[in-house]
Tab-separated table of C-alpha atoms and ligand atoms in Angstrom:
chain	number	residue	atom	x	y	z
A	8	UNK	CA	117.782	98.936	86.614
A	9	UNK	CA	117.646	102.993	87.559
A	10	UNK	CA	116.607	103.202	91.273
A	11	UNK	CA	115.669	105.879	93.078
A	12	UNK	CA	115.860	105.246	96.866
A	13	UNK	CA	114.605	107.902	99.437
A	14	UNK	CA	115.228	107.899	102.970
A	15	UNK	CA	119.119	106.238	102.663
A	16	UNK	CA	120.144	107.332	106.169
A	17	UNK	CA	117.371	105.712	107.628
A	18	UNK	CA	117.866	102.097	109.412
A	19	UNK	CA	116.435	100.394	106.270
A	20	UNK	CA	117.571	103.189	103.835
A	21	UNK	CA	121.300	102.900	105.380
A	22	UNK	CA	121.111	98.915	104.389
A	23	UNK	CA	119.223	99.490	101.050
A	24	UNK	CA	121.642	101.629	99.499
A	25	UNK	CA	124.137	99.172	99.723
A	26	UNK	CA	122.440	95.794	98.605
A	27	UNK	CA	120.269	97.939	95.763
A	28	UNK	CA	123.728	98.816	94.404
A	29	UNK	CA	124.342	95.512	92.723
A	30	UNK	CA	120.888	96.043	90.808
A	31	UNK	CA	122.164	99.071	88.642
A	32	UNK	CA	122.513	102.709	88.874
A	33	UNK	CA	120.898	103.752	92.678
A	34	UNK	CA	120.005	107.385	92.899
A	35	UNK	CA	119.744	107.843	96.833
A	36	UNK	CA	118.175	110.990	98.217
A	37	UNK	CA	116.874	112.453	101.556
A	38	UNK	CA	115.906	115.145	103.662
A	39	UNK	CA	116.680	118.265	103.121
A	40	UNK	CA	117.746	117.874	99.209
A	41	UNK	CA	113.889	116.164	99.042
A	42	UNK	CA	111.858	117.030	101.858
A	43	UNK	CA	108.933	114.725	102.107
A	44	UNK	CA	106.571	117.597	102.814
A	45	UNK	CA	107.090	119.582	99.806
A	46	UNK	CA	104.923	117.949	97.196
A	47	UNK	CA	106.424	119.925	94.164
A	48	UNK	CA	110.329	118.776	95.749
A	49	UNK	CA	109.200	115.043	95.107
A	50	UNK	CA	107.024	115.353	92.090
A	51	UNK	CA	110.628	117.293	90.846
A	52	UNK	CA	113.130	114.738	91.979
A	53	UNK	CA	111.284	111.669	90.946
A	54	UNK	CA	111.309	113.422	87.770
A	55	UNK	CA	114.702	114.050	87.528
A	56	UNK	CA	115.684	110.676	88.480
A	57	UNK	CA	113.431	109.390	86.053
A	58	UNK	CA	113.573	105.797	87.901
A	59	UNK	CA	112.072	102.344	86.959
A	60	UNK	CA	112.128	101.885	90.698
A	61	UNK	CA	111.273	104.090	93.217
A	62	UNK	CA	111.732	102.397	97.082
A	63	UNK	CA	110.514	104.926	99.502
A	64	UNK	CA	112.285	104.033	102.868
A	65	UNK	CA	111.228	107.173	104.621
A	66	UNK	CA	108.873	107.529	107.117
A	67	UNK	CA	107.711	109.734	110.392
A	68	UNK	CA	108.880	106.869	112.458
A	69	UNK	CA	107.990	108.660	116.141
A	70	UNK	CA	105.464	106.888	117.228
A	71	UNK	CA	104.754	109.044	120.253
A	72	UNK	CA	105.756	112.128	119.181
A	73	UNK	CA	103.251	111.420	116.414
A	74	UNK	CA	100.227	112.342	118.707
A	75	UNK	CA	101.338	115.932	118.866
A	76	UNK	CA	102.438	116.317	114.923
A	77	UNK	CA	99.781	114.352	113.326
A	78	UNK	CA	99.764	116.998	110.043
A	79	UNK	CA	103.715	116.635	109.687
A	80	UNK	CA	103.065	112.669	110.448
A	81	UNK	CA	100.283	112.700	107.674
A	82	UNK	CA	102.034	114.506	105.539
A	83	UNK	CA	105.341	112.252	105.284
A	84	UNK	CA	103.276	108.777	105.590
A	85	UNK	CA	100.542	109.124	103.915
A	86	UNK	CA	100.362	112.508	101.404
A	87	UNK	CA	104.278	111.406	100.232
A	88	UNK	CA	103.582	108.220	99.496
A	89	UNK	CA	100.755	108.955	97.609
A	90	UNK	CA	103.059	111.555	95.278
A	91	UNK	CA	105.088	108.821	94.782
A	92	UNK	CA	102.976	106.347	93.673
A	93	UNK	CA	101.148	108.875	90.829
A	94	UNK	CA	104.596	109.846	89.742
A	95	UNK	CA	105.691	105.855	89.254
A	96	UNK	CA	102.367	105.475	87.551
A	97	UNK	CA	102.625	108.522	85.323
A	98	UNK	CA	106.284	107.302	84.323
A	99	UNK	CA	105.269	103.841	84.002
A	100	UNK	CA	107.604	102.810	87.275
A	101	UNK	CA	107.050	100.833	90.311
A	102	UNK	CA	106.659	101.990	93.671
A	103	UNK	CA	108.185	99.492	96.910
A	104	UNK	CA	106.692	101.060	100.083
A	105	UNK	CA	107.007	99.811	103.399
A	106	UNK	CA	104.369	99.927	106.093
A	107	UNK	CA	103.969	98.743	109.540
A	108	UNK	CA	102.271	95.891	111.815
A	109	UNK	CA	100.877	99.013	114.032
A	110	UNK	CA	97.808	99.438	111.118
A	111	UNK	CA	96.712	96.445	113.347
A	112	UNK	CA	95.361	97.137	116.962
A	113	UNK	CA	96.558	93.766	118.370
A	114	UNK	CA	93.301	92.027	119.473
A	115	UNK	CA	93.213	89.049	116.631
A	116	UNK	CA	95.695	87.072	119.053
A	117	UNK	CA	97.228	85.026	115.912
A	118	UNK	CA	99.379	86.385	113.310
A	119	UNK	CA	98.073	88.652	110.864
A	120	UNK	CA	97.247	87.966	107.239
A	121	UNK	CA	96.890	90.814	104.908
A	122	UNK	CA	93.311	90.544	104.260
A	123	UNK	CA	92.484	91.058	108.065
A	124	UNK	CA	91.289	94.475	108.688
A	125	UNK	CA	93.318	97.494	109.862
A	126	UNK	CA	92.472	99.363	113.030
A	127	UNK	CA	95.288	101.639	113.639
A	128	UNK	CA	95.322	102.600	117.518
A	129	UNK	CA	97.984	106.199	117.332
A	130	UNK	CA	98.266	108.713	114.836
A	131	UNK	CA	101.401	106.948	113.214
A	132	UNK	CA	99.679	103.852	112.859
A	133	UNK	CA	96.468	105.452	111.495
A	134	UNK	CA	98.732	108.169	109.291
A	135	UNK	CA	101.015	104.714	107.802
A	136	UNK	CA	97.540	103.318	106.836
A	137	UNK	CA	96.580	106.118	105.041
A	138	UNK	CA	100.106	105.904	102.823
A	139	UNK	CA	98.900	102.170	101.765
A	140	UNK	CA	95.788	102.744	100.789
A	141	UNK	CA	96.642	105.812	99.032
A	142	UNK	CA	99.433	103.740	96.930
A	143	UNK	CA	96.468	100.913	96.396
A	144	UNK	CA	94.134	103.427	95.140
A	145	UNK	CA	96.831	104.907	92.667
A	146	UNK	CA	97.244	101.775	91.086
A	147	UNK	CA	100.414	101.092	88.596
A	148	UNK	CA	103.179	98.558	89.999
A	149	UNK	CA	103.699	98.472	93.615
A	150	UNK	CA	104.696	96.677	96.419
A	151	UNK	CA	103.954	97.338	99.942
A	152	UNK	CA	105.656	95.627	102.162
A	153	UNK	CA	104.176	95.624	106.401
A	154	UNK	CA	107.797	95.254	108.287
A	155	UNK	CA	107.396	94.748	112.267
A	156	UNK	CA	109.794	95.674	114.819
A	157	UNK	CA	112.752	97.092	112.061
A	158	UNK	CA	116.289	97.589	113.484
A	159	UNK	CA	119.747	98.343	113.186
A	160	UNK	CA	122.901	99.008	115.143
A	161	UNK	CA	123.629	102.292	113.362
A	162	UNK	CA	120.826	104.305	114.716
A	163	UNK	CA	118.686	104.366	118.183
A	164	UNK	CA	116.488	100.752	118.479
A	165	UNK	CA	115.549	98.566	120.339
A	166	UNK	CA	119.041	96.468	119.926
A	167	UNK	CA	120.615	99.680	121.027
A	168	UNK	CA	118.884	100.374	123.759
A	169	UNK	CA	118.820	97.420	125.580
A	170	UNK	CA	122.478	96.906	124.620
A	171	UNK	CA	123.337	100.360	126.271
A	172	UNK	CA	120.882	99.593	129.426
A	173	UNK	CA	122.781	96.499	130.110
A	174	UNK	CA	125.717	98.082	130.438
A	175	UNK	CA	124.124	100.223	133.092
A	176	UNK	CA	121.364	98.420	135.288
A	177	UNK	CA	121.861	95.475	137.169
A	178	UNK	CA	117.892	94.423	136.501
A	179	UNK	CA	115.943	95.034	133.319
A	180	UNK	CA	112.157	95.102	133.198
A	181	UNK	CA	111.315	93.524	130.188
A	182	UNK	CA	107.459	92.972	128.299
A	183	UNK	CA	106.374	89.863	128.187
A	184	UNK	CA	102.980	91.126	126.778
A	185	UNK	CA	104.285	93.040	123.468
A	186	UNK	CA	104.733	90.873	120.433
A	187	UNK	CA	105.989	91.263	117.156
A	188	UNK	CA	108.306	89.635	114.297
A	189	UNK	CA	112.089	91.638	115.027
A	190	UNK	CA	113.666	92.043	111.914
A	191	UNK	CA	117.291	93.320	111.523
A	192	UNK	CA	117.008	96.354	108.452
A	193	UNK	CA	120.097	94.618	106.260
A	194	UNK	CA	117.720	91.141	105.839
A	195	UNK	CA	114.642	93.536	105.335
A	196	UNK	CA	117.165	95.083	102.687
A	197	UNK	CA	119.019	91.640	101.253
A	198	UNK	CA	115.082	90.192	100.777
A	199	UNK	CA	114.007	93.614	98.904
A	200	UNK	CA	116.808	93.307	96.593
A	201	UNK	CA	116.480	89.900	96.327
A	202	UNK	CA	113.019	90.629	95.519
A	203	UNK	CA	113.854	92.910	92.775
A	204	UNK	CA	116.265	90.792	91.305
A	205	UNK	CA	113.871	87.899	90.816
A	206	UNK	CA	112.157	90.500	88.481
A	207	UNK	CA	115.237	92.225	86.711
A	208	UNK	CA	114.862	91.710	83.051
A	209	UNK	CA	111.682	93.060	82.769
A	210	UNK	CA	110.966	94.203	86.578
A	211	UNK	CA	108.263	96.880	86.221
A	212	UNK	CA	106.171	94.284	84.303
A	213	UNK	CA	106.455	91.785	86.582
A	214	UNK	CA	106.192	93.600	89.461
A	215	UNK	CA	103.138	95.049	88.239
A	216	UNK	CA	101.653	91.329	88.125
A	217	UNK	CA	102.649	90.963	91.594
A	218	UNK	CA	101.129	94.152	92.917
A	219	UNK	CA	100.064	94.004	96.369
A	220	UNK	CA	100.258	94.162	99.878
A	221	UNK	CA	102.875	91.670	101.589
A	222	UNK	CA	103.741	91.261	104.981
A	223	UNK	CA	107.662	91.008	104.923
A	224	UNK	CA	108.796	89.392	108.136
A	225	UNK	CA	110.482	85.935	109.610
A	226	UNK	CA	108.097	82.798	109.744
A	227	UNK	CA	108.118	83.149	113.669
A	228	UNK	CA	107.220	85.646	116.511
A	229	UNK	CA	108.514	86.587	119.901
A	230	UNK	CA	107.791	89.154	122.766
A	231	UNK	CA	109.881	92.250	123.932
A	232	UNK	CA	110.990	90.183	126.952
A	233	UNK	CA	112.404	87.218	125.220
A	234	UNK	CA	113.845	89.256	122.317
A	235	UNK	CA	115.602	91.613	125.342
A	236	UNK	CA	117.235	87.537	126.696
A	237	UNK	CA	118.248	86.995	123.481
A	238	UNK	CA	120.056	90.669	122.609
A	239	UNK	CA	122.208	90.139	126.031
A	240	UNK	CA	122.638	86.455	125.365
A	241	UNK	CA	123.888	87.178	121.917
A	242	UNK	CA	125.833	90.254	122.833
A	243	UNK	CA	129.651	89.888	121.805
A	244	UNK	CA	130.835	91.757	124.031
A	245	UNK	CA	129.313	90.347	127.092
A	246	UNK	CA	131.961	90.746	129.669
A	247	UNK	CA	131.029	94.797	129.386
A	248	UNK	CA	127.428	93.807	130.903
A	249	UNK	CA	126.335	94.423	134.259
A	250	UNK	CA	123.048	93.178	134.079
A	251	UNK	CA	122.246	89.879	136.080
A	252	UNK	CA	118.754	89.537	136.014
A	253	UNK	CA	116.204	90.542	133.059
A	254	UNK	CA	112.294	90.381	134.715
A	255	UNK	CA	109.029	90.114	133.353
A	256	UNK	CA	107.183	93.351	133.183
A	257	UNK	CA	103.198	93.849	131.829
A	258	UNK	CA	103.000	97.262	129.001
A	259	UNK	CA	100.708	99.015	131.491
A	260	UNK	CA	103.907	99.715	133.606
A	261	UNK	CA	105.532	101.992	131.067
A	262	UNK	CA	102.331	104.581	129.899
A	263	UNK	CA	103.040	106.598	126.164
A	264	UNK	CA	101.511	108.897	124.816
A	265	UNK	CA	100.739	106.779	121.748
A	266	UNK	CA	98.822	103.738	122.241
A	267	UNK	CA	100.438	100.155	120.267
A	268	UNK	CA	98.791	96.699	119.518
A	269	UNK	CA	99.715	94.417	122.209
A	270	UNK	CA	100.051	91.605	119.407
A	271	UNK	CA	101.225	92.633	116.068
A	272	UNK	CA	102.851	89.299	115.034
A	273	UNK	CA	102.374	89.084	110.919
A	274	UNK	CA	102.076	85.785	108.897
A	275	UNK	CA	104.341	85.988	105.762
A	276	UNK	CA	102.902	83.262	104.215
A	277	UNK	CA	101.774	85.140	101.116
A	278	UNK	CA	105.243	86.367	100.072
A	279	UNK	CA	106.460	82.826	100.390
A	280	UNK	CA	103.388	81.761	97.874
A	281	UNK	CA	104.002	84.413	95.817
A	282	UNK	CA	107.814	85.206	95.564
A	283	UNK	CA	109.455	82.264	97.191
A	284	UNK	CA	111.266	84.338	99.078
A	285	UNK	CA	111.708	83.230	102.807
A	286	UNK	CA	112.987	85.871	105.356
A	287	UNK	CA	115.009	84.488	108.698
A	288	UNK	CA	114.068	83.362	111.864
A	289	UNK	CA	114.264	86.407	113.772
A	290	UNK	CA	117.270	85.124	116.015
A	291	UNK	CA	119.027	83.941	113.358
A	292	UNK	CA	119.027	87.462	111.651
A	293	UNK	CA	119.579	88.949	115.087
A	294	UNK	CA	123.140	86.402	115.820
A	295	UNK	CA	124.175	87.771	112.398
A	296	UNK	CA	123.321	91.822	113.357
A	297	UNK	CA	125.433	91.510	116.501
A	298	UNK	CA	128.420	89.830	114.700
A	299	UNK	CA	128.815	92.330	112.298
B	316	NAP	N1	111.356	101.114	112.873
B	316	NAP	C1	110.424	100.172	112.983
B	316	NAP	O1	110.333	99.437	113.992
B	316	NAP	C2	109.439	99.946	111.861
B	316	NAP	C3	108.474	98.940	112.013
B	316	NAP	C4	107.581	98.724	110.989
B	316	NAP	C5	107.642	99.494	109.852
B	316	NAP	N2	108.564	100.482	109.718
B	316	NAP	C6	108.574	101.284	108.478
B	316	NAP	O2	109.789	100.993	107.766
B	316	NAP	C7	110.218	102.158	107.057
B	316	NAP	C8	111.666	102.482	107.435
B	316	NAP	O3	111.729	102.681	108.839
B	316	NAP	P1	113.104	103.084	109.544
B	316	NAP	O4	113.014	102.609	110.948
B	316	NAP	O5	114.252	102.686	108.688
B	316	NAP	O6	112.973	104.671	109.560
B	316	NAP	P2	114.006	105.734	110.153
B	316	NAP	O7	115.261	105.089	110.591
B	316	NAP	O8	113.241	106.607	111.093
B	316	NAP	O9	114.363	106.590	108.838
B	316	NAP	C9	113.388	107.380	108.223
B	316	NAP	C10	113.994	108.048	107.006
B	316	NAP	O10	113.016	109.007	106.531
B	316	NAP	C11	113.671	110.251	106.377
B	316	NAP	N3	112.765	111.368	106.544
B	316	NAP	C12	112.051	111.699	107.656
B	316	NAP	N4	111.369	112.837	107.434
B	316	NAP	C13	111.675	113.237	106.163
B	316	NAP	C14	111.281	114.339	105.348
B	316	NAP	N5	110.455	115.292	105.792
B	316	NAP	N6	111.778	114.419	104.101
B	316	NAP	C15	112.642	113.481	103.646
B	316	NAP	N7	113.047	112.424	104.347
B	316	NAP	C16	112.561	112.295	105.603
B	316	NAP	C17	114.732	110.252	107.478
B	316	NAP	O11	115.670	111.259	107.235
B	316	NAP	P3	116.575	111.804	108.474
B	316	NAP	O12	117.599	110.748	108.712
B	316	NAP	O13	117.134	113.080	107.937
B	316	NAP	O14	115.620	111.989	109.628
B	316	NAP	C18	115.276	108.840	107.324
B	316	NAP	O15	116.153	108.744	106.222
B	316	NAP	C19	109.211	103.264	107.406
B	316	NAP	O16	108.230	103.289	106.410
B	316	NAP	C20	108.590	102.780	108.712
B	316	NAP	O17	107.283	103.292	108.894
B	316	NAP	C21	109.476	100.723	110.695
């Protein structure tokens, strides 16, 4: 299988790279050598790759910072992924794109099935929304896949930061009101390229029978506060904590400039029915992030 994976020093990228490896020959690129905002850059090095596979990890990930660059936002989430999808059409390839639960703006109260409608709140959301319906409309094989609350150790997350605050406050306000599907980026990674090697003998075809929209996440949902308990219960190296108490706290405390859906929990149920393919519990993936 010829790969080409852009965004690989991303959190999912990072993990991608090295479980798409044992699929065949990976051709991993990213900023500046293809800069997501330069349409004739990707149009060039999709060409010169010449992949049956393209997995577009990138994305303009700041959510609040998004409010004041929504034409650099648009142009990475929803104008690149749009590129990428005519070039995988026009070289008869397949396209796996991840999106996010913020298309959703929270008030369904039950997890999210992919035929409920979108109502992004923020520029990022509404930008990321943009990106799947542009890859929809292209047509060809393609998978996009809705992750929720993605992250890793290697690069600034939630993990991180409540790891680093505990090392540092003595009381954590925590969300109780925020809730979502964590997933650690190596199982988002392990399922994709378990995903593609269901497929491998003859993986564009069968992909393209598959095309859709998935939501890729963990049968099971939690909130920032209880995710927080579990990141300092589960912390290895606990004895370098000096927090003692971890409180409830309500999202109007802590304003942004970009608004989020209160309740972005996703059901997965469709990728089970349709690839078999079960993702974690999200504290079982989360005991295995902080053993690595
Ligand atoms: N993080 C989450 O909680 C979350 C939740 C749901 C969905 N998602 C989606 O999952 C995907 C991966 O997210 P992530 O958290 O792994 O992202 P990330 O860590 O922010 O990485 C984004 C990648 O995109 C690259 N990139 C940014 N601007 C670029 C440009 N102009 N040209 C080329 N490359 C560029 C970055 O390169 P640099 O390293 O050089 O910046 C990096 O490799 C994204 O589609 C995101 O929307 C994320």
């Amino acid at each position: 299988m010829r790969i080409l994976l852009l965004g690989y020093t991303g959190q999912l990228g990072w993990e991608l790279e090295r479980t798409l490896v044992c699929l065949g020959e990976v051709t991993a690129l990213d900023y500046p050598t293809v800069d997501l905002r330069d349409e004739a850059g990707i149009r060039k090095a999709v060409r010169s790759a010449a992949p049956q596979i393209i997995v577009n990890a990138t994305g303009y990930t700041a959510v609040d910072k998004a409010e004041s660059e929504p034409d650099v936002a648009a142009a990475i989430n929803a104008r690149a992924p749009a590129i990428l999808a005519e070039e995988a059409h026009a070289l008869g390839a397949a396209l796996i794109h991840y999106s996010t639960d913020y298309v959703f703006d929270g008030s369904k109260g039950s997890p999210y099935v992919e035929t409920d409608t979108p109502h992004p709140l923020g520029v990022y959301a509404q930008t990321k929304l943009e990106g799947e319906q542009a890859v929809q409309k292209t047509g060809g094989a393609f998978l996009i896949l809705r992750l929720s609350w993605l992250y890793s150790l290697r690069r600034d997350s939630f993990v991180t930061k409540v790891l680093g605050w505990s090392r540092q406050q003595p009381v954590l306000h925590m969300v109780t009101d925020q809730v979502g599907n964590p997933i650690w980026a190596r199982t988002a990674a392990e399922a994709t390229a378990q995903l593609l090697a269901m497929g491998s003998i003859n993986i564009v075809p069968w992909l393209a029978e598959r095309s859709g929209l998935y939501h890729f996440t963990g049968p099971d949902h939690t909130s920032r506060y209880e995710w927080a308990k579990a990141i300092i219960r589960l912390d290895p190296r606990r004895p370098e904590q000096v927090t003692e108490q971890v409180l409830p706290a309500l999202t109007s405390e802590f304003p942004t400039p970009a608004r989020r859906p209160l309740y972005s929990a996703l059901d997965s149920r469709r990728l089970v029915d349709t690839f078999g393919l079960r993702l974690p519990p999200w504290e079982i993936s989360l005991r295995l992030a902080m053993e690595v």
